[in-house]
Structure formats: C-alpha cells, structure tokens
XYZ file of C-alpha atoms in Angstrom:
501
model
C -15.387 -133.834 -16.960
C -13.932 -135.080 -20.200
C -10.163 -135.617 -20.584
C -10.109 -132.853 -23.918
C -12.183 -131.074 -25.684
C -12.304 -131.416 -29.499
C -13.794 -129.424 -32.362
C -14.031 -130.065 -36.039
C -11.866 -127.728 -37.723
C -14.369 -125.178 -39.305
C -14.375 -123.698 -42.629
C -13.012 -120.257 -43.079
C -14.072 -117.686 -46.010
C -11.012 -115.638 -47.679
C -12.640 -112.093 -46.571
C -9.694 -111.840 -43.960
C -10.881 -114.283 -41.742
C -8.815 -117.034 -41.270
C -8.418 -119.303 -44.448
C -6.694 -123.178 -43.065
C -3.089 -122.482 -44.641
C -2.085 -125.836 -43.515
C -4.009 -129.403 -43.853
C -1.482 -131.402 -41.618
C -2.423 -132.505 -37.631
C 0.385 -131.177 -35.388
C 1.064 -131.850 -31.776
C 2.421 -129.853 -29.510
C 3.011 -132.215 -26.545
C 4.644 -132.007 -22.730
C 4.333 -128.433 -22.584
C 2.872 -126.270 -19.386
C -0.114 -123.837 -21.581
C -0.137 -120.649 -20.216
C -4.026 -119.272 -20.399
C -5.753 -116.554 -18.997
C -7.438 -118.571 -15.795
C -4.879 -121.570 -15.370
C -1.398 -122.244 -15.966
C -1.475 -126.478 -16.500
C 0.323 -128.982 -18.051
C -1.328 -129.872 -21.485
C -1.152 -131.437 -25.012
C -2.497 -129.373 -27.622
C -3.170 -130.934 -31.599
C -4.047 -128.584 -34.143
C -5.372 -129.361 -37.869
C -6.270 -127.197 -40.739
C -4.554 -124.230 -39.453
C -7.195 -124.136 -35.725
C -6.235 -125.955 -32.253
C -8.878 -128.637 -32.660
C -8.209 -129.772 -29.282
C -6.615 -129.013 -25.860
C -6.390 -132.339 -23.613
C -4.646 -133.447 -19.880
C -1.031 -134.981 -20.955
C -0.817 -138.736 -22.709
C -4.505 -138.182 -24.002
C -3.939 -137.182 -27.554
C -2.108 -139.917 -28.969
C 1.278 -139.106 -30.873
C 0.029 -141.262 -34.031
C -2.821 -139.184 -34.294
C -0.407 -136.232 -35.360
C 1.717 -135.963 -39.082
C 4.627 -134.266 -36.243
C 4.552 -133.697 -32.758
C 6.895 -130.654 -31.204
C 8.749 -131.433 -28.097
C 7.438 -128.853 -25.119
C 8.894 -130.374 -22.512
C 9.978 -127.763 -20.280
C 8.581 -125.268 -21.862
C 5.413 -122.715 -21.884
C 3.187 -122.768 -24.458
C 1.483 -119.620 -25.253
C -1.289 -118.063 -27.690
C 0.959 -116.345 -30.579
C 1.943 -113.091 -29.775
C 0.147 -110.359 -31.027
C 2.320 -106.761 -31.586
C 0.046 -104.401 -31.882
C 1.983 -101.296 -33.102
C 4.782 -101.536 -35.911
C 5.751 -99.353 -38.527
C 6.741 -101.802 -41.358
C 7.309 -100.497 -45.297
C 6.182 -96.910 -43.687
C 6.953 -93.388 -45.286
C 8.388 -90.945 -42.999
C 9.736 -87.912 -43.746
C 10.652 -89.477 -47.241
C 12.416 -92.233 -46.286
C 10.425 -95.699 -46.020
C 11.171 -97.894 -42.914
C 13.779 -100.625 -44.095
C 11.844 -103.815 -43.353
C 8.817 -104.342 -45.521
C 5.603 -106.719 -44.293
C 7.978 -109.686 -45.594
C 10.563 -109.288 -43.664
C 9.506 -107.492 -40.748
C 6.908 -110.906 -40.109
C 9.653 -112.990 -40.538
C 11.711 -110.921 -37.842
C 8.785 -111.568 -35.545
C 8.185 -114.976 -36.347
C 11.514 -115.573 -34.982
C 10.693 -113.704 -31.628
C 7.259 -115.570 -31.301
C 4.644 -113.143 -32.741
C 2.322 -114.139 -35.204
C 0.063 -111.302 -36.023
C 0.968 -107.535 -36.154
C -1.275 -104.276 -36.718
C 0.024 -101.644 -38.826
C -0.721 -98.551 -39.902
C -2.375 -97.222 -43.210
C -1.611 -93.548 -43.898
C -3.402 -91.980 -46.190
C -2.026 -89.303 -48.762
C -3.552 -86.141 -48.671
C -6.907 -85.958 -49.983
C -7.316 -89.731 -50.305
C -9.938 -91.885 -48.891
C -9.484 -93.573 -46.129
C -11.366 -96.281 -48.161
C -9.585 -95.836 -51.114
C -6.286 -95.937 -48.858
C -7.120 -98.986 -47.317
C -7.791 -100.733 -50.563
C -4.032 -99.813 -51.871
C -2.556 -100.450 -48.602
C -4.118 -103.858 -48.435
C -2.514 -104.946 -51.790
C 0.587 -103.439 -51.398
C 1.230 -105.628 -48.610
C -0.348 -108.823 -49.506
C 1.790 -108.125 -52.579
C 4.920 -108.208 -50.154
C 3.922 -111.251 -49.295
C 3.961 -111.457 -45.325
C 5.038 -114.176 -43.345
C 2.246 -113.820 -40.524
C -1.064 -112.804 -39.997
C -1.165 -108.187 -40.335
C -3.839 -106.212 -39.638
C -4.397 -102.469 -39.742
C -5.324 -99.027 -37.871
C -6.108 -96.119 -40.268
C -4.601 -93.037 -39.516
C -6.661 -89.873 -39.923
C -5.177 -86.184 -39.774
C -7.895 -83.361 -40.070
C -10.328 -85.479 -41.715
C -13.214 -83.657 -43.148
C -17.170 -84.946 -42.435
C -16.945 -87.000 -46.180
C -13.781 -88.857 -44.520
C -15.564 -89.608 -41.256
C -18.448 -90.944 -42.798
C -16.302 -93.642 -44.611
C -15.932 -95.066 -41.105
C -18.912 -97.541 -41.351
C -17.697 -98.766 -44.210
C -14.093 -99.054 -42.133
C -15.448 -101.038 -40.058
C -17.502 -103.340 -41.962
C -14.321 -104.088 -43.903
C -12.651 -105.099 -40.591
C -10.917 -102.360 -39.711
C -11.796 -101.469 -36.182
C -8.813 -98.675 -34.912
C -8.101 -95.440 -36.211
C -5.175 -93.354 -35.152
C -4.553 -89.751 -34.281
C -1.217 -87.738 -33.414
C -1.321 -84.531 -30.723
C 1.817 -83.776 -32.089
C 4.118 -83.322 -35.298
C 1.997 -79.865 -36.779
C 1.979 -79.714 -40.382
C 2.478 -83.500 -40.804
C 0.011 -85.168 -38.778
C -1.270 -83.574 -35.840
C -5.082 -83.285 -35.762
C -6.315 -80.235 -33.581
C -8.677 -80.135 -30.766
C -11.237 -79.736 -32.835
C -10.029 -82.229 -35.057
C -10.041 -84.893 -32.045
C -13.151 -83.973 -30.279
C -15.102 -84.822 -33.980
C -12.888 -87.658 -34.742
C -13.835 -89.237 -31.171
C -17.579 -88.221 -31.647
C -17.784 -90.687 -34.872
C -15.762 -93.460 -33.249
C -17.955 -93.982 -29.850
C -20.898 -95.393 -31.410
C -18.844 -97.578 -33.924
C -17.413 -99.194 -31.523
C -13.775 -97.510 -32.852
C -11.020 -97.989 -30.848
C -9.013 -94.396 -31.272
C -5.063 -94.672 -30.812
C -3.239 -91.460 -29.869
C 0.350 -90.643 -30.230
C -0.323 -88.429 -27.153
C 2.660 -85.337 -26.955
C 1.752 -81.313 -27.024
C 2.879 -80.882 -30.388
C 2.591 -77.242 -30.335
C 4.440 -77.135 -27.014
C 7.210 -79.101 -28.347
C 7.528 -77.429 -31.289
C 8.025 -74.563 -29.468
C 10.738 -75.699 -27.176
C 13.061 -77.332 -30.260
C 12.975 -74.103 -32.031
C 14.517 -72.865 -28.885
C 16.946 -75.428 -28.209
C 18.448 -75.312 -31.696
C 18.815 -71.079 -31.362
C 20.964 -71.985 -28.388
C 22.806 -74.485 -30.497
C 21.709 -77.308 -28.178
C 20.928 -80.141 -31.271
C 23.032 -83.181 -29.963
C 20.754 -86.297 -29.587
C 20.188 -86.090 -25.799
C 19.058 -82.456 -26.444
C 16.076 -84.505 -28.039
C 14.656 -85.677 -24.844
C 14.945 -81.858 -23.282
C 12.134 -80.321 -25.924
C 10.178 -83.566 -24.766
C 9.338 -83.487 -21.678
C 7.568 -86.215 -19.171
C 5.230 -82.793 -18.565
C 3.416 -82.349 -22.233
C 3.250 -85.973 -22.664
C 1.141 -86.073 -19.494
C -1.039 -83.003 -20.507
C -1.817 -84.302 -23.847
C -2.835 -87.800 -22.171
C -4.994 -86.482 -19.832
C -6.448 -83.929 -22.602
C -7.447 -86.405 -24.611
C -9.000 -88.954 -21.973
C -11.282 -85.383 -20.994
C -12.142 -85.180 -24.955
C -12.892 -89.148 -24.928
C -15.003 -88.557 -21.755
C -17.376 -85.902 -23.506
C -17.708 -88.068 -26.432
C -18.070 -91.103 -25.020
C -15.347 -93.166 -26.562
C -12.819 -95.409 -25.897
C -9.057 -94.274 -25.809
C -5.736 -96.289 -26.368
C -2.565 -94.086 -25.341
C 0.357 -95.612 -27.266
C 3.841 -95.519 -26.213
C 3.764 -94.373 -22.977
C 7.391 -93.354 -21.382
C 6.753 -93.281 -18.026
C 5.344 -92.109 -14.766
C 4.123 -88.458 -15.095
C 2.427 -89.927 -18.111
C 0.794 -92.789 -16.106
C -1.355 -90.629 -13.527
C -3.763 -89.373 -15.578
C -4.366 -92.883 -17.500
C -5.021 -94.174 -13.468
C -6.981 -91.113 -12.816
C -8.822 -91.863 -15.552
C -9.153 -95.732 -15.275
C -10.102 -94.980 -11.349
C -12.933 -92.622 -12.506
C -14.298 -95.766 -14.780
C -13.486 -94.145 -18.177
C -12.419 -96.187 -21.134
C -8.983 -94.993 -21.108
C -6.207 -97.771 -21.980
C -2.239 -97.537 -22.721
C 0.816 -99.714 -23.738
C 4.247 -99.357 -23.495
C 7.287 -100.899 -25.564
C 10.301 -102.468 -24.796
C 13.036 -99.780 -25.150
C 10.933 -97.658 -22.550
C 11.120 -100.375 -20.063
C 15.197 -101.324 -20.394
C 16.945 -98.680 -21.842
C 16.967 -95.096 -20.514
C 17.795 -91.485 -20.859
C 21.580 -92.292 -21.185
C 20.992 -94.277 -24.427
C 21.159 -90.905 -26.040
C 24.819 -89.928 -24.804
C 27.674 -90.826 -26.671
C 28.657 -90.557 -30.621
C 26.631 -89.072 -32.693
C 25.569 -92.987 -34.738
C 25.393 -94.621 -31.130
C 23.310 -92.039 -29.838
C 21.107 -91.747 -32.990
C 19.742 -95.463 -32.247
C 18.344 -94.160 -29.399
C 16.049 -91.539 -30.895
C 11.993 -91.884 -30.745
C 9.154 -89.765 -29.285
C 8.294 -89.764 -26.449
C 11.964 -89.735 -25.503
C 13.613 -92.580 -23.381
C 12.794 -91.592 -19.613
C 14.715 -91.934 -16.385
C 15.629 -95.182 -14.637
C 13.251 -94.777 -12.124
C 10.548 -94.562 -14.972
C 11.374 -97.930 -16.108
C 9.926 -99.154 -12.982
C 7.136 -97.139 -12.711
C 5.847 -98.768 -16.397
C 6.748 -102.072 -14.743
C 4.381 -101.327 -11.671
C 1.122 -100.340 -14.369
C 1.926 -103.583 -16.271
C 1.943 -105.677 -13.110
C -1.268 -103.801 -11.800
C -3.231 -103.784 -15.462
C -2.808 -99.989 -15.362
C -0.849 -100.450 -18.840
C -2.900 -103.163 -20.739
C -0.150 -104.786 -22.708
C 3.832 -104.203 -24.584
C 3.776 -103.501 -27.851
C 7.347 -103.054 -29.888
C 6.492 -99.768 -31.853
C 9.255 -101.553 -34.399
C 9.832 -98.206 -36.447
C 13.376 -99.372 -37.967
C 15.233 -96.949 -40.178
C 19.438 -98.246 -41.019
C 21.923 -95.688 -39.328
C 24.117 -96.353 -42.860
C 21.927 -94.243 -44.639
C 18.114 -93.425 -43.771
C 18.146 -92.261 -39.816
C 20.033 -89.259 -39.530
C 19.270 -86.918 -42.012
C 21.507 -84.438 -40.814
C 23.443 -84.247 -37.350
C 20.944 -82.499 -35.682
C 18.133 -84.177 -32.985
C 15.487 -83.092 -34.791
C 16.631 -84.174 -38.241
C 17.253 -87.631 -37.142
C 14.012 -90.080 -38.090
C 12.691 -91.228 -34.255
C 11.894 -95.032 -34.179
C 13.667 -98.149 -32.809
C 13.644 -101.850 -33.751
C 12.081 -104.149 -31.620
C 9.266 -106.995 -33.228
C 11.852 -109.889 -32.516
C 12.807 -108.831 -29.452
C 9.697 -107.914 -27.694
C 8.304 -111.082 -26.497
C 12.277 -112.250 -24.805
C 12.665 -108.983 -23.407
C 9.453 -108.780 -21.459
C 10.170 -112.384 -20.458
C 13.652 -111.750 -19.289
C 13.562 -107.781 -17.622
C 9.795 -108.735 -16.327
C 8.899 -112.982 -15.367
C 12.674 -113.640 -14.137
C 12.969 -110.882 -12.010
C 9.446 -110.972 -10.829
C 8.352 -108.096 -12.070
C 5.418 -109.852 -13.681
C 3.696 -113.228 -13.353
C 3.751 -115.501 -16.642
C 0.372 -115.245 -16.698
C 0.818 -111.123 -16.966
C 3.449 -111.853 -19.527
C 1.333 -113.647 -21.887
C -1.371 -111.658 -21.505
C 0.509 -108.466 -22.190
C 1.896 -110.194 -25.808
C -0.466 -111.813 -26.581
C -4.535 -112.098 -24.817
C -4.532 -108.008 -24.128
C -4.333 -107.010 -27.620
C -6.158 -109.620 -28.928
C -9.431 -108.621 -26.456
C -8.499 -104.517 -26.793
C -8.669 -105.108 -30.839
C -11.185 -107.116 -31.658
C -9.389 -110.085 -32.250
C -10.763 -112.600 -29.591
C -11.595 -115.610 -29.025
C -9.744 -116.466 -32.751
C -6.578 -115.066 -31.533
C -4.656 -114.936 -28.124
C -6.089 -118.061 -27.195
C -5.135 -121.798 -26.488
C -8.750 -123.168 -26.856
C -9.898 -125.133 -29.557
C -11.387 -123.335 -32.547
C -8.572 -120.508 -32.222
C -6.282 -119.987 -35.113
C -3.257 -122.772 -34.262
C -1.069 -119.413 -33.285
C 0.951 -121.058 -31.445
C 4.423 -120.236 -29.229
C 6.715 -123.063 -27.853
C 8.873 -120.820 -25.432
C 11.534 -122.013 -23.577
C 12.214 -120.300 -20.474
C 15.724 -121.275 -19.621
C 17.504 -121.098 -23.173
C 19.848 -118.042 -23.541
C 20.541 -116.158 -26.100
C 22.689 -112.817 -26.991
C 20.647 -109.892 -28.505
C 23.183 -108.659 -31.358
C 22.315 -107.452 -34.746
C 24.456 -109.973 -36.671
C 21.759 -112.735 -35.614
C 18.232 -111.214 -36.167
C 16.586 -111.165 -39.123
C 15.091 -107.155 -39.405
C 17.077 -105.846 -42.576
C 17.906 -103.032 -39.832
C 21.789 -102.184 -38.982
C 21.949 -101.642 -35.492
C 19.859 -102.660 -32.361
C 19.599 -101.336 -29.414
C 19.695 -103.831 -27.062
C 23.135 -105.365 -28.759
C 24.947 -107.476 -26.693
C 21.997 -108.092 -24.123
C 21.811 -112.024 -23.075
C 18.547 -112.485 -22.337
C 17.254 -116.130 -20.438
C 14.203 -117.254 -21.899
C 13.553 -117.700 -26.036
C 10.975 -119.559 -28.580
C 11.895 -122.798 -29.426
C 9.095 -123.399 -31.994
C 6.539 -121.022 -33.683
C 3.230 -122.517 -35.377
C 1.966 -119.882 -37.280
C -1.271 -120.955 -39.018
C -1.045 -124.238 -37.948
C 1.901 -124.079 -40.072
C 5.998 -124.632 -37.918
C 7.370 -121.618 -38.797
C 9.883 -121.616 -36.560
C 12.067 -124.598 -35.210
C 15.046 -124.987 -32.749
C 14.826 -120.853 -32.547
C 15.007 -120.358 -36.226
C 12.638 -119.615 -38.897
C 11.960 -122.119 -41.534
C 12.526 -121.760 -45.380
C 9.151 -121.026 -47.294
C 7.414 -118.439 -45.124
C 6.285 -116.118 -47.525
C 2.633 -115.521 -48.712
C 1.616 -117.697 -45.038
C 0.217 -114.835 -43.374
C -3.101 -112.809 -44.176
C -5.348 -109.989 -43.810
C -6.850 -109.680 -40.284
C -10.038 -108.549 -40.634
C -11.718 -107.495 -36.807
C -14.445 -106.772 -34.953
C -14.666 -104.015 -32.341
C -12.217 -104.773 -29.125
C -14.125 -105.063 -26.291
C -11.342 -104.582 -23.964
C -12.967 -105.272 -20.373
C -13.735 -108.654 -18.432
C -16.866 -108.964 -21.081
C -14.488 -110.463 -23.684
C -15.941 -112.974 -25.796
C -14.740 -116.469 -24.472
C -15.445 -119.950 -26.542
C -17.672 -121.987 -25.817
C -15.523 -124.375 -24.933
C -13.325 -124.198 -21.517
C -10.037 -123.145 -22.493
C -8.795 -125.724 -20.947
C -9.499 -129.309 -19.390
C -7.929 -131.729 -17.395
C -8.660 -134.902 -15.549
C-alpha cells in the first residue's frame, strides 16, 4: 500500500460547485483525523481550496506547504456541516439579528463551514422565483462559509409543485413543511400527503417542523383565558404528546407516498418512538436534534421574564430525563445528527413582543456553540464516541443532504473543509466573547473542555489560535446538491479515505 494518496486539484465551475478560493498548499500536520472507518494519526496538505492528499505522519514534507498548522494533540475533522439555521429570516416581522455574514463568521469560530438555510417564499411567489432572490440577497451579504438552502413550501398549489424539477436541477434538494403555526405556515394533511407525493420520485428530502398545530393552538387559547401566559406556560400548550402524534403522522403519510422524511428538532423521548418504530419497520424516516434540547431543560423557562424569554422555541425544552433519552438515539443512530436550529432574535428589542409566551419570537442561538457542546456534554462524558461526534456535525448531514463525498470528508478531492479541534482547551461560553450580533446566550457561563484551534474553510485559515481571521467575507458560496442518499449506499471516493504504512 502506498504511504498517501494524492490527487490533482480539479477544476471547479462557478454553478455552486466548489470554485478553488485559495491557490496556496497548506498542511495540516501531527494531528489524529477522525473519519468514518478509522480514527489514525495523519498529515493532510490541501491546495486550491481540495485536500489533495491524506498521508501516514513525516510523509508530506513541510517544504512542500506555503504554512503548515500545528495538530499535535488534536483531532482533525471534516468541517462541520449545520444543517438548520435561521440567519437574516423574517418572522413575525422582525428579521433574525445575524445576517449570512455574520452568522458564518459565528460558525467559523465554532468549526462549521457550511450551513443550510431556509428560503421562504412570499405569498404567491415562485418557489423559483424565490430562490433566485434569496440566492442574491445572500451572496450580496457576503458570507463567510459555504450556505446552502431548503425551500419552504406552505399550501403550494400543482403550478408550485411542478417547479420542483427545476428545484432540483438548480441544486436544491430539501424542501420544508410545518404541522403547525395555522395561518402562517402550516400545510394541511392534504397539503403534506401531495407535497410528499412530488418529492419521492425526485429524490426530495422533505423536512418537517413536526407539532399538532391545530392542537396547540387550541390549548394556548386556553391557557391565556386562564391568565396562564408566563414563559414556562409555553411548554404546557406544547406538549411531548402532539409532537409525537404529528411525527408519527407524518412518517404514515411518507409511508403511502413513498418518500423520505427528516423530523427536525426533536425534544425528546415520546417524540423518539415513533421515529424507531418507524426506522425498525425499514421506512425512510430520519431526525436531528439541537443543542439546547440536549443541555438545557424545562427549568430554563423559570425565572424573570428576559431570563426566561431566552429560553423560548418550539418544541419546548423537555425534562431532564429527556436529555438523555436524545443522547441514547444519537449514540444508537436513531437521531442521525445535531443541528443548532440558530434562530437568534436580541432580548433588547426583537424577542418579546409583548410579555406574554406566545408573543415572544421562539428561537435560540447556537451555530458557534454546537460543535463544543456536543464535544463536551457527549465525547467527555461518554455519551458518544468521537467517531459519533464527527459524524453527527459533520459526515451525517453531508450523506442525508446530498453533499457527499465533496463535503464531510477527509479524503482527497473533498473541499479542504477542514477543523483543527483541540480536545483539552477550555473555554467559557459567555456572550461577551462570541461573535453572533445576538445579546444573550443561553448557555452563558458554561466552560466547556474541548474547542477549534484552527478552521480551513476553502482551503482558506479562517480561523487561528480559536479566533477568526480578518478578511472573511465573500469566502463562502452557494452549495449547490444532489439528492442525500442517507443510508450505508453513500457515495465514497475513489480513493481510501485514508492510508497508512
């Protein structure tokens, strides 16, 4: 076997697909690579913004490389992929406060170095003609890292579902659908059941915000007659129970149609049987969860009315013994991967609209601290194997969205997405020293054991000694995909990921 493998660094066209943002050889050297089969030492050189080779330590020669980063002691991972934020996002009139700028930038620092967002569009738009605008608004914001895009669809008619082709061909591969917030954007039954219908032959990946909408609607109207509208009173017109019954509606919809199901934000354990049911009964039924459902808890939402206010998203924060019910599913694969759901509004002046539960905008921060606190709540307590944990930020989304083998891979060819994490540096969670324009953060005063110490980003160091460089704007593009094939068919290069002596 040879001592590394080595690729010419191939020519990219600007259609979203990777364009080499960076011309200079760097070498990432001493590190322990973290893959999906093997956890070895390694040296890894990139050029022209792809790893163009992955070799047994002391192969690659140091003067060979314009830099080399220091590993030792560290894990090196594939980028991390989040594959649910809510950046420069309209809700309920007020836009989320970090835009596609600074909201990369945020999870530069935290070791991600692609996100998928959302396109919503207005009503009686195209989802074409939505994409179009969405895609230049945000190159126009100039993003620091790579951003791709799930379309959101509410009600569409039969001209708006047979745009979906065209979706696709364009690279976007996801669509969205919410079970819950009537008169906003909940689709209907019948609504799903057609949506579902046109995805399963495409190849569509179909996201679902998965609540009984109805149900909860319902139950707030009642709480707020009885005067019940403190924050915790939010989690009380939630219950574990309707988020359960709209997951398993949906995977029975998804079964008749034939298509494959993503359940986002999952809170906890009622929620989780019917995504094992369903996984046990071989249908294509996946889920995530987020941070702030796996370390904080119902008693976030006690307390003042600003303190308590961080705490607000739907689903609701669960119970304790939730938290390690999610942490069970990730360990087993019965939750594919952690996503941060960063939906960041400031307390100052956007997230409570009035002091009422259901007038405060739901949504926490999270894209910088995603990849540390899955690190320290799940590897150092062993909770998870590093393997899990990179596969979870990283390999999972990259495989469930159509993103492999060019992302969430160390293998030469990939995109040079590249995290340098150190697993023994510490550092204190606090919203003076993250950089999300947000004013608050839940996890404040959490140290956490385990943080990047360099990011490559594009074959570009965009983050060095824990901080992000000056000149990050414009580095990151439009992710164009294919359609995830999210089981152990994943395309793999040609190329072993990795080889030793």
């Amino acid at each position: 076997m040879p001592e590394f493998t080595q690729v010419r660094a191939p020519h990219y066209a600007a259609s979203g697909a990777p364009t080499p943002p960076f011309a200079g050889r760097v070498l990432v050297a001493g590190g322990t690579v973290i893959g999906p089969d093997a956890t070895e030492a390694a040296d890894v050189l990139v050029e022209n913004g792809v790893i163009t080779a992955v070799a047994s330590p002391g192969v690659l020669r140091h003067a060979d490389a314009d830099e080399t980063i220091d590993a030792g002691g560290c894990w090196v991972l594939p980028g991390g992929i989040d594959p649910h934020t809510h950046l420069d996002t309209l809700i309920r009139g007020h836009r989320t406060c970090d835009d596609f700028h600074r909201g990369t930038v945020a999870g530069l620092a935290g070791g991600t170095t692609s996100i998928l967002d959302f396109c919503y569009p207005e009503p009686g738009e195209s989802p074409l003609a939505a994409l179009h605008a969405w895609q230049a608004r945000m190159l126009a914001q100039r993003p620091a890292a790579d951003v791709g895009v799930h379309m959101v669809l509410v009600q569409p008619g039969e001209d708006e579902l047979a745009e979906l082709p065209r979706l696709v061909a364009e690279g976007v591969t996801s669509i969205k659908v919410y079970m819950a917030y009537r008169g906003r954007r909940m689709t209907d039954d019948r609504g799903l059941l057609r949506i579902l219908q046109c995805a399963a032959p495409l190849g569509i990946t179909v996201l679902v915000h998965a609540e009984n909408g109805d149900a909860i609607d319902l139950l707030t109207a009642q709480a707020i007659d009885r005067g019940e509208t403190a924050p915790h009173h939010h989690s009380h017109t939630r219950p574990d129970l309707l988020e359960a019954e709209a997951v398993n509606r949906i995977a029975h919809l998804a079964r008749v149609a034939g298509a494959r199901v993503y359940i986002v934000h999952v809170s906890g354990a009622t929620a989780l049987d019917p995504i094992r049911r369903s996984r046990a009964a071989g249908w294509d039924v996946h889920g995530e969860t987020c941070p702030h459902y796996l370390v904080l808890d119902e008693h976030a939402l006690e307390g003042d009315l600003a303190t308590a206010a961080q705490a607000v998203c739907s689903p609701p924060l669960r119970r304790a013994a939730d938290q390690e019910a999610l942490w069970q599913a990730l360990a087993d694969g019965s939750l594919a991967m952690v996503s941060s759901d960063h939906c960041a509004f400031r307390i100052a002046d956007q997230k409570i609209m009035e002091p009422r539960f259901d007038c405060i905008l739901n949504g926490l921060p999270g894209i910088e601290q995603r990849i540390m606190l899955l690190h320290h709540f799940g590897v150092r307590t062993g909770r998870i194997t590093p393997r899990r944990w990179a596969d979870a930020v990283s390999t999972a989304p990259a495989r469930m969205f159509g993103l492999l083998p060019r992302k969430g891979l160390i293998a030469p060819g990939a995109d040079a997405d590249l995290l340098v994490f150190d697993p023994e540096r510490r550092r204190t969670l606090t919203v003076a020293d993250h950089h999300s324009a947000v004013d608050h953060l839940p996890y404040e005063g959490i140290e956490v054991i385990g943080a990047p110490r360099a990011v490559l980003a594009g074959g570009r160091i965009a983050v060095r000694d824990g901080r992000p460089v000056p000149g990050l704007a414009g580095g990151g593009r439009f992710l164009a995909r294919t359609p995830g094939v999210p089981h152990a068919e994943e395309p793999r290069p040609a190329a072993p990921v990795l080889q030793t002596t």
